[in-house]
Coordinates of C-alpha atoms in Angstrom, one line a residue:
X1 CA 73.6 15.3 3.4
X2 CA 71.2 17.5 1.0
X3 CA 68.2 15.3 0.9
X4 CA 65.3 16.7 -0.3
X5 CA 61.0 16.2 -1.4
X6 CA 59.9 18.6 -3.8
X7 CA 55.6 18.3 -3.8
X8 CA 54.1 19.1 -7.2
X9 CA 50.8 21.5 -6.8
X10 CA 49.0 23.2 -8.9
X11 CA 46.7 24.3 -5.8
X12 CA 46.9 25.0 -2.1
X13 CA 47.0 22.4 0.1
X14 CA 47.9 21.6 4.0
X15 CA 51.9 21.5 3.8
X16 CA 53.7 19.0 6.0
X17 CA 56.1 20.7 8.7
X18 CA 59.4 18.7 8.1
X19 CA 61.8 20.6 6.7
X20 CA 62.9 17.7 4.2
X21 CA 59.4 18.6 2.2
X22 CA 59.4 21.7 -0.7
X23 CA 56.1 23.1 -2.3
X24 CA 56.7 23.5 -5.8
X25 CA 54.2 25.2 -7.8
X26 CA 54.0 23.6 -11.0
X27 CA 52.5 25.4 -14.2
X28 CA 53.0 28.7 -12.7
X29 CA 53.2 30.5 -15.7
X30 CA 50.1 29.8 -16.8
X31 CA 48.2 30.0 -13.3
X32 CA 47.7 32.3 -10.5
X33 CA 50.3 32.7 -7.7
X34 CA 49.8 30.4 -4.5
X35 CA 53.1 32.2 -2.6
X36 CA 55.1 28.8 -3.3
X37 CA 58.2 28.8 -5.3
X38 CA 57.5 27.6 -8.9
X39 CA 58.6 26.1 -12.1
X40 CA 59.0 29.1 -13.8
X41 CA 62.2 30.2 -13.3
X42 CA 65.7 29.7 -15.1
X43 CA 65.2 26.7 -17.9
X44 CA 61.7 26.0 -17.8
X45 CA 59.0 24.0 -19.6
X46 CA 56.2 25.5 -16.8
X47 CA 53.8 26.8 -19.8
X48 CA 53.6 23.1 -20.9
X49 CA 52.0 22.1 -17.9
X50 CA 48.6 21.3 -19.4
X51 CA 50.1 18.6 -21.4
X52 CA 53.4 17.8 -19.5
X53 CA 51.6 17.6 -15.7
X54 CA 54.0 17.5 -13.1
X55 CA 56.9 17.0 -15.5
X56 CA 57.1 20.5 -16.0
X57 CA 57.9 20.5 -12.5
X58 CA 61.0 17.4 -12.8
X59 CA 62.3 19.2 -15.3
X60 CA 62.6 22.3 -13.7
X61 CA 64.2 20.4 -11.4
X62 CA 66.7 18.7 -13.1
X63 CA 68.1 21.9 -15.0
X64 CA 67.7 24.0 -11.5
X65 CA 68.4 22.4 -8.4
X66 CA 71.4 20.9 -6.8
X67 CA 71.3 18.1 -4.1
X68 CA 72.3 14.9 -2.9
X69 CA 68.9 12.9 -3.2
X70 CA 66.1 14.3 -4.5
X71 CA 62.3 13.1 -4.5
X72 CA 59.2 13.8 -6.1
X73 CA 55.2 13.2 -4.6
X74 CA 52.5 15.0 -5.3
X75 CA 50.4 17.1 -2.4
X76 CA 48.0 14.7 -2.1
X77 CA 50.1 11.6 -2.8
X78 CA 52.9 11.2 -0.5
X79 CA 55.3 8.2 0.2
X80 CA 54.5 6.9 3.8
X81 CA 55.6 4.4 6.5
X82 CA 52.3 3.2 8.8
X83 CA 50.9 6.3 7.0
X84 CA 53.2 9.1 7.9
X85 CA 55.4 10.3 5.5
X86 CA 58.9 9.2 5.1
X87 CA 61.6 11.3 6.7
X88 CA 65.1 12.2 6.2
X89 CA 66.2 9.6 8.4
X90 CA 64.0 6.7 6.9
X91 CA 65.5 7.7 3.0
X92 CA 69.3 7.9 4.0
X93 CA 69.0 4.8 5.3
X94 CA 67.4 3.1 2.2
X95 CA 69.6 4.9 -0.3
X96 CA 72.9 4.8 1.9
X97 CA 73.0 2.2 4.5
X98 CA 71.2 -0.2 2.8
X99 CA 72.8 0.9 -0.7
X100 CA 69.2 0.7 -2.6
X101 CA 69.3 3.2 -5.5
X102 CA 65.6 4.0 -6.3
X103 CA 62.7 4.4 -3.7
X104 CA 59.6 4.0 -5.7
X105 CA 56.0 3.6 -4.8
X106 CA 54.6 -0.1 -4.2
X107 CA 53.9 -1.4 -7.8
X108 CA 50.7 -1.5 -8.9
X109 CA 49.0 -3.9 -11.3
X110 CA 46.0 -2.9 -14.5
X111 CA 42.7 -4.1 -14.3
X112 CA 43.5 -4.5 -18.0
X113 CA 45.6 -7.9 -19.3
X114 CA 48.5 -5.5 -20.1
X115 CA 49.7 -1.9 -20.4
X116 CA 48.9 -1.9 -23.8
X117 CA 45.6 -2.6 -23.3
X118 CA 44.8 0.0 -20.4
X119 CA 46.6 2.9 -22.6
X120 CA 44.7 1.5 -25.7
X121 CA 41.0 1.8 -23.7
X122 CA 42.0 4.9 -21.5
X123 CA 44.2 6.7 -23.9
X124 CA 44.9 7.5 -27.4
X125 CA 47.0 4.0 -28.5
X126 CA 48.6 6.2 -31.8
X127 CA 50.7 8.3 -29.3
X128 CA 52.0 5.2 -27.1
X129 CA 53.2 3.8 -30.4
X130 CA 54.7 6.9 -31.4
X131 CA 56.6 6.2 -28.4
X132 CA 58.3 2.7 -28.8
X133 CA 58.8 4.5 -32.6
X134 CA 61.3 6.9 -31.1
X135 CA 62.7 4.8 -28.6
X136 CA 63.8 2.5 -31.6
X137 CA 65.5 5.5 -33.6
X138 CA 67.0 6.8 -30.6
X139 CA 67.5 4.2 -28.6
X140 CA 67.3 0.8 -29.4
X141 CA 68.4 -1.2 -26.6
X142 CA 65.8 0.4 -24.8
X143 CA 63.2 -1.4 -27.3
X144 CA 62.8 -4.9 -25.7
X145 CA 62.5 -3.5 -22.1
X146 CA 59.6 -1.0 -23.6
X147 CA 58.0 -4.1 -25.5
X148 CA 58.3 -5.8 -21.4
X149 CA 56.6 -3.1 -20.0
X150 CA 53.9 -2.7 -22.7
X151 CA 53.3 -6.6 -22.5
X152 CA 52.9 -7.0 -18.5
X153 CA 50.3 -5.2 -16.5
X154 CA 53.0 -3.6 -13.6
X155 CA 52.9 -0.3 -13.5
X156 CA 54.9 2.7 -11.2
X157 CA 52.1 5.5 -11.3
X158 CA 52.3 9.2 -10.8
X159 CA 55.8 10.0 -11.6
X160 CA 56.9 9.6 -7.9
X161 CA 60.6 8.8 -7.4
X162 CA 63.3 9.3 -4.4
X163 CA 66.9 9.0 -5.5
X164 CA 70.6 10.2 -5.8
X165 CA 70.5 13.4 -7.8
X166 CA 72.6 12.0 -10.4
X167 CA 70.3 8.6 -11.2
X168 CA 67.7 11.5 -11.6
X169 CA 69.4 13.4 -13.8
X170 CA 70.7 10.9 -16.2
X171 CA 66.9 9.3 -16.1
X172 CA 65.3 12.9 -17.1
X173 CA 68.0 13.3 -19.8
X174 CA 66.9 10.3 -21.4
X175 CA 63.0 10.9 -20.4
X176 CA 62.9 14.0 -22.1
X177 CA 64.5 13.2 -25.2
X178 CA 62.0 11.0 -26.0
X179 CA 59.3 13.1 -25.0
X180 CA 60.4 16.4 -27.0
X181 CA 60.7 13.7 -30.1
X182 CA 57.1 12.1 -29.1
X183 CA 55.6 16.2 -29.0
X184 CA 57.1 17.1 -32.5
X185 CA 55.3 14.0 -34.1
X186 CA 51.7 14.4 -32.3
X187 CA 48.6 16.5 -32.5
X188 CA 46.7 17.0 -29.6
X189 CA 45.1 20.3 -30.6
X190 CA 41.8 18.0 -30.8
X191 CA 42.0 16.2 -28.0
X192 CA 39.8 16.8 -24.9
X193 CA 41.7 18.3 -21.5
X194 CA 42.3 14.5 -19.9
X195 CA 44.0 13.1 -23.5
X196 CA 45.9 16.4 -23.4
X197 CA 48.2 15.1 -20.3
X198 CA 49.5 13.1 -22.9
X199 CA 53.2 13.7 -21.6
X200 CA 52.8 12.5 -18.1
X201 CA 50.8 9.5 -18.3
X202 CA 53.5 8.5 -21.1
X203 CA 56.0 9.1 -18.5
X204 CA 54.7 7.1 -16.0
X205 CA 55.2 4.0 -18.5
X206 CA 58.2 5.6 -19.4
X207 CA 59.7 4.9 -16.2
X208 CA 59.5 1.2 -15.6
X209 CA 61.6 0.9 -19.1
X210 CA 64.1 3.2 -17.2
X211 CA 64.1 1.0 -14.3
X212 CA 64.1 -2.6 -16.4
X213 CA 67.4 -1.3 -18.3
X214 CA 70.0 -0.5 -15.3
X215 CA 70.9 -2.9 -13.0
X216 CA 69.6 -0.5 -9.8
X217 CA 68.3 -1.9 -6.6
X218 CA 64.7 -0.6 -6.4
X219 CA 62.8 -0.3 -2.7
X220 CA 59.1 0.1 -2.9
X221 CA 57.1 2.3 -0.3
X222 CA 53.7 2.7 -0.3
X223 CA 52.1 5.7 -1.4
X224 CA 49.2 7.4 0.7
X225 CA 46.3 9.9 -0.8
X226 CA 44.9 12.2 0.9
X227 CA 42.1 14.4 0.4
X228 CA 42.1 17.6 -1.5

Protein backbone atom coordinates (compact mmCIF):
# COMPACT_ATOMS: atom_id res chain seq x y z
CA UNK A 1 0.00 0.00 0.00
CA UNK A 2 1.15 3.72 -1.03
CA UNK A 3 0.83 5.41 2.30
CA UNK A 4 2.32 8.54 2.55
CA UNK A 5 3.08 12.07 5.08
CA UNK A 6 3.80 14.99 3.17
CA UNK A 7 5.53 17.81 6.03
CA UNK A 8 4.75 21.41 5.01
CA UNK A 9 8.01 23.84 5.51
CA UNK A 10 8.71 26.83 4.62
CA UNK A 11 12.27 26.40 6.39
CA UNK A 12 14.82 23.75 7.20
CA UNK A 13 14.28 21.63 9.82
CA UNK A 14 15.56 18.07 11.39
CA UNK A 15 13.71 15.48 8.92
CA UNK A 16 12.47 12.22 10.40
CA UNK A 17 14.26 8.98 8.81
CA UNK A 18 11.11 6.82 8.03
CA UNK A 19 10.57 6.61 4.61
CA UNK A 20 6.68 7.09 5.09
CA UNK A 21 7.54 11.04 5.76
CA UNK A 22 8.05 13.69 2.55
CA UNK A 23 9.46 17.34 2.88
CA UNK A 24 7.46 19.46 0.92
CA UNK A 25 8.48 22.90 0.49
CA UNK A 26 5.66 25.05 0.48
CA UNK A 27 5.63 28.69 -1.14
CA UNK A 28 8.59 27.92 -3.17
CA UNK A 29 8.05 30.25 -5.60
CA UNK A 30 8.17 33.01 -3.74
CA UNK A 31 11.18 31.84 -1.36
CA UNK A 32 14.62 30.58 -1.57
CA UNK A 33 15.46 26.91 -2.30
CA UNK A 34 15.89 24.48 0.83
CA UNK A 35 16.89 21.27 -1.73
CA UNK A 36 13.23 19.85 -0.79
CA UNK A 37 10.80 19.12 -3.51
CA UNK A 38 8.13 21.92 -3.59
CA UNK A 39 4.74 23.24 -4.45
CA UNK A 40 5.66 24.77 -7.45
CA UNK A 41 5.38 22.49 -9.94
CA UNK A 42 2.49 21.26 -12.37
CA UNK A 43 -0.98 23.02 -11.12
CA UNK A 44 0.07 25.24 -8.45
CA UNK A 45 -1.20 27.91 -6.12
CA UNK A 46 2.66 28.10 -4.41
CA UNK A 47 2.80 32.04 -5.02
CA UNK A 48 -0.31 32.26 -2.75
CA UNK A 49 1.37 31.07 0.07
CA UNK A 50 1.43 34.27 2.13
CA UNK A 51 -2.29 34.14 2.31
CA UNK A 52 -3.13 30.40 1.61
CA UNK A 53 -0.22 28.92 4.29
CA UNK A 54 0.16 25.41 3.97
CA UNK A 55 -2.80 25.01 1.63
CA UNK A 56 -0.80 25.93 -1.15
CA UNK A 57 1.00 22.90 -0.28
CA UNK A 58 -2.72 20.45 -0.15
CA UNK A 59 -3.43 21.68 -3.08
CA UNK A 60 -0.45 20.99 -4.86
CA UNK A 61 -1.15 17.83 -3.57
CA UNK A 62 -4.34 17.07 -4.61
CA UNK A 63 -3.88 18.05 -8.36
CA UNK A 64 -0.19 16.28 -8.32
CA UNK A 65 0.21 13.30 -6.39
CA UNK A 66 -1.12 9.84 -6.53
CA UNK A 67 -1.44 7.39 -3.53
CA UNK A 68 -3.44 5.33 -1.40
CA UNK A 69 -3.54 7.43 1.92
CA UNK A 70 -2.12 10.51 2.15
CA UNK A 71 -1.39 12.77 5.29
CA UNK A 72 -0.49 16.18 6.05
CA UNK A 73 1.63 17.69 9.44
CA UNK A 74 3.66 20.35 9.66
CA UNK A 75 7.64 20.11 10.51
CA UNK A 76 7.22 21.07 13.77
CA UNK A 77 3.83 19.57 14.38
CA UNK A 78 3.63 15.90 13.87
CA UNK A 79 0.90 13.24 14.72
CA UNK A 80 2.53 10.94 17.53
CA UNK A 81 1.88 7.85 19.66
CA UNK A 82 3.78 8.17 23.35
CA UNK A 83 5.54 11.01 21.36
CA UNK A 84 6.97 9.32 18.38
CA UNK A 85 5.49 9.80 15.25
CA UNK A 86 3.00 7.50 13.77
CA UNK A 87 4.24 4.99 11.27
CA UNK A 88 3.07 3.15 8.36
CA UNK A 89 2.06 0.32 10.32
CA UNK A 90 0.14 2.33 13.03
CA UNK A 91 -2.09 4.32 9.97
CA UNK A 92 -2.97 1.08 7.93
CA UNK A 93 -4.22 -0.23 10.79
CA UNK A 94 -6.54 2.65 11.77
CA UNK A 95 -7.69 3.30 8.21
CA UNK A 96 -7.84 -0.49 7.10
CA UNK A 97 -8.23 -2.90 9.85
CA UNK A 98 -10.05 -0.96 11.97
CA UNK A 99 -12.07 0.71 8.90
CA UNK A 100 -11.78 4.49 10.52
CA UNK A 101 -11.71 6.92 7.54
CA UNK A 102 -10.09 10.14 8.87
CA UNK A 103 -7.05 10.31 11.42
CA UNK A 104 -7.23 13.74 12.82
CA UNK A 105 -5.42 15.52 15.60
CA UNK A 106 -7.09 15.27 19.27
CA UNK A 107 -9.78 18.05 19.23
CA UNK A 108 -9.14 20.98 20.79
CA UNK A 109 -11.50 23.40 22.56
CA UNK A 110 -11.30 27.88 22.44
CA UNK A 111 -10.66 29.70 25.32
CA UNK A 112 -13.42 31.75 23.73
CA UNK A 113 -17.43 30.62 24.27
CA UNK A 114 -17.48 29.75 20.59
CA UNK A 115 -15.71 29.81 17.26
CA UNK A 116 -17.33 32.81 16.38
CA UNK A 117 -16.18 34.51 19.08
CA UNK A 118 -12.37 33.47 18.86
CA UNK A 119 -12.38 34.39 14.93
CA UNK A 120 -14.33 37.64 15.91
CA UNK A 121 -11.35 38.73 18.64
CA UNK A 122 -8.33 37.07 16.78
CA UNK A 123 -9.40 37.63 13.25
CA UNK A 124 -11.28 39.83 10.88
CA UNK A 125 -15.18 38.50 11.60
CA UNK A 126 -16.28 40.22 7.87
CA UNK A 127 -14.25 37.47 6.13
CA UNK A 128 -15.71 34.39 8.33
CA UNK A 129 -19.08 35.70 7.25
CA UNK A 130 -18.12 35.99 3.81
CA UNK A 131 -17.67 32.47 4.30
CA UNK A 132 -21.05 30.94 5.60
CA UNK A 133 -22.25 33.61 2.56
CA UNK A 134 -20.76 31.32 -0.08
CA UNK A 135 -21.34 28.16 1.49
CA UNK A 136 -25.16 29.18 1.33
CA UNK A 137 -25.04 30.01 -2.57
CA UNK A 138 -22.97 27.12 -3.29
CA UNK A 139 -23.79 24.84 -0.95
CA UNK A 140 -26.56 24.93 1.26
CA UNK A 141 -26.73 21.79 2.99
CA UNK A 142 -23.54 22.57 4.19
CA UNK A 143 -25.12 25.76 6.03
CA UNK A 144 -26.36 24.19 9.35
CA UNK A 145 -23.19 22.11 9.92
CA UNK A 146 -21.13 25.62 9.38
CA UNK A 147 -23.73 27.46 11.75
CA UNK A 148 -22.66 23.99 14.34
CA UNK A 149 -19.17 24.67 14.03
CA UNK A 150 -19.34 28.48 14.41
CA UNK A 151 -21.66 27.95 17.49
CA UNK A 152 -19.47 25.36 19.54
CA UNK A 153 -15.93 26.05 20.65
CA UNK A 154 -14.30 22.43 19.06
CA UNK A 155 -11.87 22.98 16.81
CA UNK A 156 -9.37 20.60 14.39
CA UNK A 157 -6.26 23.09 14.17
CA UNK A 158 -3.50 23.32 11.70
CA UNK A 159 -4.91 21.74 8.67
CA UNK A 160 -3.44 18.28 9.67
CA UNK A 161 -5.32 15.26 8.15
CA UNK A 162 -4.29 11.35 7.36
CA UNK A 163 -6.73 9.63 5.01
CA UNK A 164 -7.68 7.60 1.76
CA UNK A 165 -6.54 9.71 -1.17
CA UNK A 166 -9.93 9.93 -2.48
CA UNK A 167 -11.76 11.34 0.95
CA UNK A 168 -8.93 13.94 0.41
CA UNK A 169 -9.59 14.72 -2.83
CA UNK A 170 -13.34 15.10 -2.78
CA UNK A 171 -12.76 17.33 0.68
CA UNK A 172 -10.11 19.75 -1.26
CA UNK A 173 -12.59 19.93 -4.19
CA UNK A 174 -15.12 21.31 -2.05
CA UNK A 175 -12.45 23.30 0.30
CA UNK A 176 -11.24 25.21 -2.49
CA UNK A 177 -14.30 26.17 -4.08
CA UNK A 178 -15.24 28.05 -1.37
CA UNK A 179 -11.99 29.49 -0.79
CA UNK A 180 -11.44 30.79 -4.51
CA UNK A 181 -15.26 32.31 -4.00
CA UNK A 182 -14.25 33.72 -0.40
CA UNK A 183 -10.66 35.44 -2.29
CA UNK A 184 -12.76 37.11 -5.13
CA UNK A 185 -15.05 38.84 -2.44
CA UNK A 186 -12.23 40.05 0.12
CA UNK A 187 -9.51 42.70 0.40
CA UNK A 188 -6.68 41.99 2.31
CA UNK A 189 -4.36 44.41 0.66
CA UNK A 190 -4.64 46.35 4.20
CA UNK A 191 -4.33 43.93 6.35
CA UNK A 192 -1.13 43.22 8.44
CA UNK A 193 1.00 39.83 7.55
CA UNK A 194 -0.90 37.53 10.45
CA UNK A 195 -4.65 38.70 9.01
CA UNK A 196 -3.17 38.01 5.59
CA UNK A 197 -3.22 33.97 6.35
CA UNK A 198 -6.65 34.60 5.99
CA UNK A 199 -7.07 31.29 3.84
CA UNK A 200 -5.69 28.83 6.23
CA UNK A 201 -7.05 29.74 9.41
CA UNK A 202 -10.52 29.77 7.45
CA UNK A 203 -9.62 26.29 6.44
CA UNK A 204 -9.01 25.02 9.69
CA UNK A 205 -12.80 25.90 10.53
CA UNK A 206 -13.52 24.77 7.30
CA UNK A 207 -12.74 21.33 8.03
CA UNK A 208 -14.89 20.35 10.97
CA UNK A 209 -18.07 21.43 8.54
CA UNK A 210 -16.41 18.76 6.22
CA UNK A 211 -16.22 16.31 8.80
CA UNK A 212 -19.97 17.09 10.57
CA UNK A 213 -21.56 16.54 6.86
CA UNK A 214 -20.38 12.79 5.93
CA UNK A 215 -21.07 10.06 7.94
CA UNK A 216 -16.97 9.12 8.25
CA UNK A 217 -15.49 7.42 11.29
CA UNK A 218 -12.96 9.99 12.66
CA UNK A 219 -9.79 8.64 15.04
CA UNK A 220 -8.05 11.35 16.94
CA UNK A 221 -4.24 11.24 17.57
CA UNK A 222 -2.44 13.62 19.41
CA UNK A 223 -0.34 16.09 17.86
CA UNK A 224 3.23 16.83 19.19
CA UNK A 225 5.39 20.34 18.68
CA UNK A 226 8.49 20.49 18.53
CA UNK A 227 10.96 23.21 18.53
CA UNK A 228 12.05 25.15 15.54
Amino acid sequence: MDTRIYVCTHKKYNEISDPLYHSLHVGKAISDDLGYPGDDTGENISAKNKSYCELTGIYWLWKNISCDIIGICHYRRFFTIEKEPVNAEFIEDILCQKSYDIILPTCSSSPYASNYEHYKNKHVIKDFDATRDVILEKYPDYVKAFDLMAHTNLASLGNMIITRKEIFDDYCSWLFDILSEVEKRTDITEYDDFQKRIYGYLSERLLRVYIYMHPYKVYEVPVTQTTG
